[in-house]
Amino acid sequence: MNLAYNDLELGDDEGGSSSSGSDSMSETTVTEQGALSQMGGSFKNMLVGLVCFALSWPVLYCGASRTHWNKIFKNAVPVEQAKGDDLAYVTGTPVADAIGDGANLEKGKYLSISKSTEVMAWVENVKSDSKTDKSLTGTKTTTETKTYSYAIEWTSSPKDVSSFNQEKWKTWKTKNNIPADVQNPKIADSEKSTSIYAPGCKVN
């Protein structure tokens, strides 16, 4: 497990990733689509495009009319000189309650702690390739090939091996002499990636 606290690093550093076995397995799916089906698909794609075009207008409007905070902030004054609703700022040395992270990091003078937790776990990698051919009669044939491979890698979100393609996973384990009951580690709730901020922070 790697724990990173801003610029402070705890634990053994075993960076990088390692893999076991180089075999990969593929499965191929062939789909045929007639001329009428292709027309229907094109019409459906046109409707989706029109909907996306309509939905993009609110985003463009918000972007064009948003407040330019950099122009507003340059008029800010020191808090001692602020009057009424003036935009103000404060400078000085921050003082805050000491914070830590249990047994991983003793309490200290930190404003924030960012914890990133990773474990070595099995990862399923799926690569998809597709090829489309069109016949003289207008029939479109799509051939999709998925290639499965497995490796041990550092990850902050290990998946349960039951979510893998079980047929490919079992075959791969057999080929590479991996125990049939192998499981991925689980990250406890108390050790998941999180951020901790100091309460009661004051300046001057």
PDB file of N, CA and C in Angstrom, residues 62-139:
ATOM      1  N   CYS A  62     -23.702  29.650 -20.812  1.00  0.00           N
ATOM      2  CA  CYS A  62     -23.066  29.807 -19.493  1.00  0.00           C
ATOM      3  C   CYS A  62     -21.601  30.191 -19.642  1.00  0.00           C
ATOM      4  N   GLY A  63     -20.926  29.625 -20.641  1.00  0.00           N
ATOM      5  CA  GLY A  63     -19.522  29.952 -20.843  1.00  0.00           C
ATOM      6  C   GLY A  63     -19.325  31.380 -21.293  1.00  0.00           C
ATOM      7  N   ALA A  64     -20.238  31.863 -22.125  1.00  0.00           N
ATOM      8  CA  ALA A  64     -20.098  33.220 -22.658  1.00  0.00           C
ATOM      9  C   ALA A  64     -20.485  34.281 -21.630  1.00  0.00           C
ATOM     10  N   SER A  65     -21.405  33.919 -20.717  1.00  0.00           N
ATOM     11  CA  SER A  65     -21.910  34.915 -19.764  1.00  0.00           C
ATOM     12  C   SER A  65     -21.344  34.751 -18.358  1.00  0.00           C
ATOM     13  N   ARG A  66     -20.393  33.847 -18.177  1.00  0.00           N
ATOM     14  CA  ARG A  66     -19.868  33.617 -16.829  1.00  0.00           C
ATOM     15  C   ARG A  66     -19.093  34.845 -16.330  1.00  0.00           C
ATOM     16  N   THR A  67     -19.004  34.937 -15.029  1.00  0.00           N
ATOM     17  CA  THR A  67     -18.303  36.062 -14.411  1.00  0.00           C
ATOM     18  C   THR A  67     -16.796  35.916 -14.581  1.00  0.00           C
ATOM     19  N   HIS A  68     -16.127  36.972 -15.007  1.00  0.00           N
ATOM     20  CA  HIS A  68     -14.676  36.955 -15.148  1.00  0.00           C
ATOM     21  C   HIS A  68     -14.070  37.398 -13.813  1.00  0.00           C
ATOM     22  N   TRP A  69     -13.823  36.395 -12.957  1.00  0.00           N
ATOM     23  CA  TRP A  69     -13.388  36.692 -11.597  1.00  0.00           C
ATOM     24  C   TRP A  69     -12.038  37.389 -11.545  1.00  0.00           C
ATOM     25  N   ASN A  70     -11.180  37.144 -12.544  1.00  0.00           N
ATOM     26  CA  ASN A  70      -9.863  37.792 -12.505  1.00  0.00           C
ATOM     27  C   ASN A  70      -9.981  39.317 -12.582  1.00  0.00           C
ATOM     28  N   LYS A  71     -11.022  39.812 -13.293  1.00  0.00           N
ATOM     29  CA  LYS A  71     -11.220  41.256 -13.385  1.00  0.00           C
ATOM     30  C   LYS A  71     -11.783  41.818 -12.079  1.00  0.00           C
ATOM     31  N   ILE A  72     -12.560  40.975 -11.383  1.00  0.00           N
ATOM     32  CA  ILE A  72     -13.164  41.430 -10.127  1.00  0.00           C
ATOM     33  C   ILE A  72     -12.143  41.399  -8.994  1.00  0.00           C
ATOM     34  N   PHE A  73     -11.341  40.325  -8.952  1.00  0.00           N
ATOM     35  CA  PHE A  73     -10.385  40.158  -7.852  1.00  0.00           C
ATOM     36  C   PHE A  73      -9.311  41.245  -7.837  1.00  0.00           C
ATOM     37  N   LYS A  74      -8.976  41.786  -9.011  1.00  0.00           N
ATOM     38  CA  LYS A  74      -7.899  42.779  -9.030  1.00  0.00           C
ATOM     39  C   LYS A  74      -8.302  44.071  -8.311  1.00  0.00           C
ATOM     40  N   ASN A  75      -9.596  44.220  -8.034  1.00  0.00           N
ATOM     41  CA  ASN A  75     -10.072  45.391  -7.306  1.00  0.00           C
ATOM     42  C   ASN A  75     -10.203  45.130  -5.806  1.00  0.00           C
ATOM     43  N   ALA A  76      -9.778  43.950  -5.356  1.00  0.00           N
ATOM     44  CA  ALA A  76      -9.883  43.624  -3.928  1.00  0.00           C
ATOM     45  C   ALA A  76      -8.929  44.484  -3.110  1.00  0.00           C
ATOM     46  N   VAL A  77      -9.301  44.743  -1.850  1.00  0.00           N
ATOM     47  CA  VAL A  77      -8.491  45.582  -0.958  1.00  0.00           C
ATOM     48  C   VAL A  77      -8.167  44.784   0.298  1.00  0.00           C
ATOM     49  N   PRO A  78      -7.109  45.161   1.040  1.00  0.00           N
ATOM     50  CA  PRO A  78      -6.825  44.484   2.317  1.00  0.00           C
ATOM     51  C   PRO A  78      -8.041  44.550   3.229  1.00  0.00           C
ATOM     52  N   VAL A  79      -8.235  43.523   4.018  1.00  0.00           N
ATOM     53  CA  VAL A  79      -9.441  43.447   4.849  1.00  0.00           C
ATOM     54  C   VAL A  79      -9.546  44.632   5.807  1.00  0.00           C
ATOM     55  N   GLU A  80      -8.408  45.195   6.216  1.00  0.00           N
ATOM     56  CA  GLU A  80      -8.449  46.333   7.130  1.00  0.00           C
ATOM     57  C   GLU A  80      -9.058  47.572   6.477  1.00  0.00           C
ATOM     58  N   GLN A  81      -8.967  47.647   5.146  1.00  0.00           N
ATOM     59  CA  GLN A  81      -9.472  48.820   4.426  1.00  0.00           C
ATOM     60  C   GLN A  81     -10.865  48.592   3.840  1.00  0.00           C
ATOM     61  N   ALA A  82     -11.384  47.376   3.981  1.00  0.00           N
ATOM     62  CA  ALA A  82     -12.656  47.037   3.354  1.00  0.00           C
ATOM     63  C   ALA A  82     -13.810  47.780   4.006  1.00  0.00           C
ATOM     64  N   LYS A  83     -14.759  48.181   3.181  1.00  0.00           N
ATOM     65  CA  LYS A  83     -15.965  48.847   3.663  1.00  0.00           C
ATOM     66  C   LYS A  83     -17.180  48.206   3.003  1.00  0.00           C
ATOM     67  N   GLY A  84     -18.201  47.981   3.785  1.00  0.00           N
ATOM     68  CA  GLY A  84     -19.436  47.431   3.243  1.00  0.00           C
ATOM     69  C   GLY A  84     -19.230  46.094   2.571  1.00  0.00           C
ATOM     70  N   ASP A  85     -19.590  46.041   1.287  1.00  0.00           N
ATOM     71  CA  ASP A  85     -19.494  44.786   0.535  1.00  0.00           C
ATOM     72  C   ASP A  85     -18.247  44.713  -0.340  1.00  0.00           C
ATOM     73  N   ASP A  86     -17.204  45.479   0.020  1.00  0.00           N
ATOM     74  CA  ASP A  86     -15.963  45.429  -0.763  1.00  0.00           C
ATOM     75  C   ASP A  86     -15.377  44.019  -0.747  1.00  0.00           C
ATOM     76  N   LEU A  87     -14.803  43.647  -1.883  1.00  0.00           N
ATOM     77  CA  LEU A  87     -14.085  42.380  -1.951  1.00  0.00           C
ATOM     78  C   LEU A  87     -12.738  42.567  -1.269  1.00  0.00           C
ATOM     79  N   ALA A  88     -12.423  41.704  -0.280  1.00  0.00           N
ATOM     80  CA  ALA A  88     -11.224  41.897   0.526  1.00  0.00           C
ATOM     81  C   ALA A  88     -10.381  40.638   0.560  1.00  0.00           C
ATOM     82  N   TYR A  89      -9.115  40.812   0.942  1.00  0.00           N
ATOM     83  CA  TYR A  89      -8.223  39.668   1.106  1.00  0.00           C
ATOM     84  C   TYR A  89      -7.411  39.849   2.383  1.00  0.00           C
ATOM     85  N   VAL A  90      -6.853  38.761   2.872  1.00  0.00           N
ATOM     86  CA  VAL A  90      -6.064  38.803   4.094  1.00  0.00           C
ATOM     87  C   VAL A  90      -4.758  38.064   3.852  1.00  0.00           C
ATOM     88  N   THR A  91      -3.663  38.572   4.397  1.00  0.00           N
ATOM     89  CA  THR A  91      -2.360  37.918   4.281  1.00  0.00           C
ATOM     90  C   THR A  91      -1.780  37.719   5.674  1.00  0.00           C
ATOM     91  N   GLY A  92      -0.924  36.730   5.806  1.00  0.00           N
ATOM     92  CA  GLY A  92      -0.317  36.470   7.097  1.00  0.00           C
ATOM     93  C   GLY A  92       0.045  35.005   7.239  1.00  0.00           C
ATOM     94  N   THR A  93       0.477  34.634   8.418  1.00  0.00           N
ATOM     95  CA  THR A  93       0.855  33.246   8.695  1.00  0.00           C
ATOM     96  C   THR A  93      -0.356  32.475   9.195  1.00  0.00           C
ATOM     97  N   PRO A  94      -0.760  31.393   8.500  1.00  0.00           N
ATOM     98  CA  PRO A  94      -1.928  30.632   8.939  1.00  0.00           C
ATOM     99  C   PRO A  94      -1.608  29.777  10.165  1.00  0.00           C
ATOM    100  N   VAL A  95      -2.565  29.693  11.060  1.00  0.00           N
ATOM    101  CA  VAL A  95      -2.461  28.851  12.262  1.00  0.00           C
ATOM    102  C   VAL A  95      -3.688  27.959  12.301  1.00  0.00           C
ATOM    103  N   ALA A  96      -3.484  26.670  12.478  1.00  0.00           N
ATOM    104  CA  ALA A  96      -4.611  25.738  12.466  1.00  0.00           C
ATOM    105  C   ALA A  96      -4.373  24.619  13.469  1.00  0.00           C
ATOM    106  N   ASP A  97      -5.455  23.935  13.808  1.00  0.00           N
ATOM    107  CA  ASP A  97      -5.359  22.779  14.694  1.00  0.00           C
ATOM    108  C   ASP A  97      -4.530  21.687  14.010  1.00  0.00           C
ATOM    109  N   ALA A  98      -3.731  20.976  14.792  1.00  0.00           N
ATOM    110  CA  ALA A  98      -2.910  19.897  14.250  1.00  0.00           C
ATOM    111  C   ALA A  98      -3.802  18.762  13.753  1.00  0.00           C
ATOM    112  N   ILE A  99      -3.456  18.199  12.620  1.00  0.00           N
ATOM    113  CA  ILE A  99      -4.209  17.071  12.067  1.00  0.00           C
ATOM    114  C   ILE A  99      -3.249  15.950  11.702  1.00  0.00           C
ATOM    115  N   GLY A 100      -3.776  14.731  11.638  1.00  0.00           N
ATOM    116  CA  GLY A 100      -3.003  13.556  11.256  1.00  0.00           C
ATOM    117  C   GLY A 100      -3.923  12.518  10.647  1.00  0.00           C
ATOM    118  N   ASP A 101      -3.411  11.315  10.501  1.00  0.00           N
ATOM    119  CA  ASP A 101      -4.216  10.237   9.921  1.00  0.00           C
ATOM    120  C   ASP A 101      -3.979   8.944  10.687  1.00  0.00           C
ATOM    121  N   GLY A 102      -4.325   8.970  11.961  1.00  0.00           N
ATOM    122  CA  GLY A 102      -4.215   7.769  12.772  1.00  0.00           C
ATOM    123  C   GLY A 102      -2.797   7.245  12.843  1.00  0.00           C
ATOM    124  N   ALA A 103      -2.653   5.938  12.608  1.00  0.00           N
ATOM    125  CA  ALA A 103      -1.340   5.294  12.707  1.00  0.00           C
ATOM    126  C   ALA A 103      -0.456   5.596  11.510  1.00  0.00           C
ATOM    127  N   ASN A 104      -1.020   6.103  10.429  1.00  0.00           N
ATOM    128  CA  ASN A 104      -0.233   6.349   9.220  1.00  0.00           C
ATOM    129  C   ASN A 104       0.594   7.623   9.299  1.00  0.00           C
ATOM    130  N   LEU A 105       0.055   8.653   9.948  1.00  0.00           N
ATOM    131  CA  LEU A 105       0.744   9.930  10.019  1.00  0.00           C
ATOM    132  C   LEU A 105       0.397  10.614  11.337  1.00  0.00           C
ATOM    133  N   GLU A 106       1.434  10.908  12.144  1.00  0.00           N
ATOM    134  CA  GLU A 106       1.198  11.583  13.412  1.00  0.00           C
ATOM    135  C   GLU A 106       0.701  13.003  13.172  1.00  0.00           C
ATOM    136  N   LYS A 107      -0.009  13.537  14.155  1.00  0.00           N
ATOM    137  CA  LYS A 107      -0.532  14.894  14.031  1.00  0.00           C
ATOM    138  C   LYS A 107       0.608  15.887  13.880  1.00  0.00           C
ATOM    139  N   GLY A 108       0.378  16.863  13.021  1.00  0.00           N
ATOM    140  CA  GLY A 108       1.398  17.874  12.790  1.00  0.00           C
ATOM    141  C   GLY A 108       0.771  19.146  12.273  1.00  0.00           C
ATOM    142  N   LYS A 109       1.599  20.110  11.926  1.00  0.00           N
ATOM    143  CA  LYS A 109       1.122  21.412  11.460  1.00  0.00           C
ATOM    144  C   LYS A 109       0.863  21.361   9.958  1.00  0.00           C
ATOM    145  N   TYR A 110      -0.211  20.683   9.601  1.00  0.00           N
ATOM    146  CA  TYR A 110      -0.603  20.567   8.193  1.00  0.00           C
ATOM    147  C   TYR A 110      -1.921  21.306   7.979  1.00  0.00           C
ATOM    148  N   LEU A 111      -2.045  21.964   6.832  1.00  0.00           N
ATOM    149  CA  LEU A 111      -3.324  22.565   6.463  1.00  0.00           C
ATOM    150  C   LEU A 111      -4.232  21.522   5.806  1.00  0.00           C
ATOM    151  N   SER A 112      -3.623  20.579   5.105  1.00  0.00           N
ATOM    152  CA  SER A 112      -4.408  19.522   4.473  1.00  0.00           C
ATOM    153  C   SER A 112      -3.542  18.284   4.294  1.00  0.00           C
ATOM    154  N   ILE A 113      -4.192  17.151   4.272  1.00  0.00           N
ATOM    155  CA  ILE A 113      -3.528  15.868   4.042  1.00  0.00           C
ATOM    156  C   ILE A 113      -4.275  15.169   2.912  1.00  0.00           C
ATOM    157  N   SER A 114      -3.556  14.769   1.889  1.00  0.00           N
ATOM    158  CA  SER A 114      -4.153  14.045   0.769  1.00  0.00           C
ATOM    159  C   SER A 114      -3.615  12.616   0.785  1.00  0.00           C
ATOM    160  N   LYS A 115      -4.498  11.683   1.011  1.00  0.00           N
ATOM    161  CA  LYS A 115      -4.082  10.279   1.115  1.00  0.00           C
ATOM    162  C   LYS A 115      -4.499   9.510  -0.133  1.00  0.00           C
ATOM    163  N   SER A 116      -3.522   8.891  -0.782  1.00  0.00           N
ATOM    164  CA  SER A 116      -3.790   8.072  -1.960  1.00  0.00           C
ATOM    165  C   SER A 116      -3.348   6.644  -1.661  1.00  0.00           C
ATOM    166  N   THR A 117      -4.290   5.726  -1.649  1.00  0.00           N
ATOM    167  CA  THR A 117      -4.025   4.336  -1.296  1.00  0.00           C
ATOM    168  C   THR A 117      -4.061   3.455  -2.531  1.00  0.00           C
ATOM    169  N   GLU A 118      -3.024   2.636  -2.706  1.00  0.00           N
ATOM    170  CA  GLU A 118      -2.972   1.708  -3.822  1.00  0.00           C
ATOM    171  C   GLU A 118      -2.528   0.333  -3.335  1.00  0.00           C
ATOM    172  N   VAL A 119      -2.982  -0.701  -4.022  1.00  0.00           N
ATOM    173  CA  VAL A 119      -2.582  -2.075  -3.716  1.00  0.00           C
ATOM    174  C   VAL A 119      -2.197  -2.773  -5.017  1.00  0.00           C
ATOM    175  N   MET A 120      -1.436  -3.835  -4.889  1.00  0.00           N
ATOM    176  CA  MET A 120      -1.114  -4.659  -6.046  1.00  0.00           C
ATOM    177  C   MET A 120      -2.267  -5.638  -6.247  1.00  0.00           C
ATOM    178  N   ALA A 121      -2.868  -5.615  -7.435  1.00  0.00           N
ATOM    179  CA  ALA A 121      -4.035  -6.460  -7.692  1.00  0.00           C
ATOM    180  C   ALA A 121      -4.068  -6.898  -9.151  1.00  0.00           C
ATOM    181  N   TRP A 122      -4.842  -7.949  -9.403  1.00  0.00           N
ATOM    182  CA  TRP A 122      -5.017  -8.423 -10.767  1.00  0.00           C
ATOM    183  C   TRP A 122      -5.926  -7.456 -11.522  1.00  0.00           C
ATOM    184  N   VAL A 123      -5.529  -7.134 -12.751  1.00  0.00           N
ATOM    185  CA  VAL A 123      -6.287  -6.210 -13.594  1.00  0.00           C
ATOM    186  C   VAL A 123      -6.572  -6.893 -14.925  1.00  0.00           C
ATOM    187  N   GLU A 124      -7.825  -6.770 -15.369  1.00  0.00           N
ATOM    188  CA  GLU A 124      -8.213  -7.321 -16.671  1.00  0.00           C
ATOM    189  C   GLU A 124      -8.136  -6.218 -17.722  1.00  0.00           C
ATOM    190  N   ASN A 125      -7.329  -6.441 -18.752  1.00  0.00           N
ATOM    191  CA  ASN A 125      -7.190  -5.484 -19.844  1.00  0.00           C
ATOM    192  C   ASN A 125      -7.884  -6.041 -21.085  1.00  0.00           C
ATOM    193  N   VAL A 126      -8.792  -5.242 -21.643  1.00  0.00           N
ATOM    194  CA  VAL A 126      -9.549  -5.666 -22.825  1.00  0.00           C
ATOM    195  C   VAL A 126      -9.279  -4.696 -23.967  1.00  0.00           C
ATOM    196  N   LYS A 127      -8.800  -5.214 -25.076  1.00  0.00           N
ATOM    197  CA  LYS A 127      -8.530  -4.409 -26.265  1.00  0.00           C
ATOM    198  C   LYS A 127      -9.501  -4.816 -27.367  1.00  0.00           C
ATOM    199  N   SER A 128     -10.214  -3.840 -27.927  1.00  0.00           N
ATOM    200  CA  SER A 128     -11.208  -4.123 -28.967  1.00  0.00           C
ATOM    201  C   SER A 128     -10.749  -3.591 -30.322  1.00  0.00           C
ATOM    202  N   ASP A 129     -10.927  -4.406 -31.341  1.00  0.00           N
ATOM    203  CA  ASP A 129     -10.641  -4.006 -32.717  1.00  0.00           C
ATOM    204  C   ASP A 129     -11.846  -4.398 -33.577  1.00  0.00           C
ATOM    205  N   SER A 130     -12.256  -3.506 -34.450  1.00  0.00           N
ATOM    206  CA  SER A 130     -13.394  -3.817 -35.312  1.00  0.00           C
ATOM    207  C   SER A 130     -13.057  -3.524 -36.773  1.00  0.00           C
ATOM    208  N   LYS A 131     -13.669  -4.296 -37.672  1.00  0.00           N
ATOM    209  CA  LYS A 131     -13.462  -4.135 -39.099  1.00  0.00           C
ATOM    210  C   LYS A 131     -14.813  -4.248 -39.791  1.00  0.00           C
ATOM    211  N   THR A 132     -15.104  -3.305 -40.675  1.00  0.00           N
ATOM    212  CA  THR A 132     -16.395  -3.283 -41.359  1.00  0.00           C
ATOM    213  C   THR A 132     -16.206  -3.462 -42.860  1.00  0.00           C
ATOM    214  N   ASP A 133     -16.977  -4.392 -43.429  1.00  0.00           N
ATOM    215  CA  ASP A 133     -16.965  -4.640 -44.872  1.00  0.00           C
ATOM    216  C   ASP A 133     -18.385  -4.484 -45.405  1.00  0.00           C
ATOM    217  N   LYS A 134     -18.508  -3.930 -46.604  1.00  0.00           N
ATOM    218  CA  LYS A 134     -19.816  -3.732 -47.229  1.00  0.00           C
ATOM    219  C   LYS A 134     -19.862  -4.479 -48.553  1.00  0.00           C
ATOM    220  N   SER A 135     -20.896  -5.312 -48.715  1.00  0.00           N
ATOM    221  CA  SER A 135     -21.030  -6.115 -49.935  1.00  0.00           C
ATOM    222  C   SER A 135     -21.729  -5.315 -51.027  1.00  0.00           C
ATOM    223  N   LEU A 136     -21.781  -5.889 -52.231  1.00  0.00           N
ATOM    224  CA  LEU A 136     -22.433  -5.234 -53.367  1.00  0.00           C
ATOM    225  C   LEU A 136     -23.932  -5.093 -53.151  1.00  0.00           C
ATOM    226  N   THR A 137     -24.518  -5.968 -52.330  1.00  0.00           N
ATOM    227  CA  THR A 137     -25.963  -5.916 -52.077  1.00  0.00           C
ATOM    228  C   THR A 137     -26.312  -4.894 -51.004  1.00  0.00           C
ATOM    229  N   GLY A 138     -25.312  -4.238 -50.428  1.00  0.00           N
ATOM    230  CA  GLY A 138     -25.565  -3.226 -49.412  1.00  0.00           C
ATOM    231  C   GLY A 138     -25.491  -3.746 -47.991  1.00  0.00           C
ATOM    232  N   THR A 139     -25.264  -5.044 -47.813  1.00  0.00           N
ATOM    233  CA  THR A 139     -25.171  -5.611 -46.477  1.00  0.00           C
ATOM    234  C   THR A 139     -23.826  -5.237 -45.848  1.00  0.00           C
TER     235      THR A 139
END
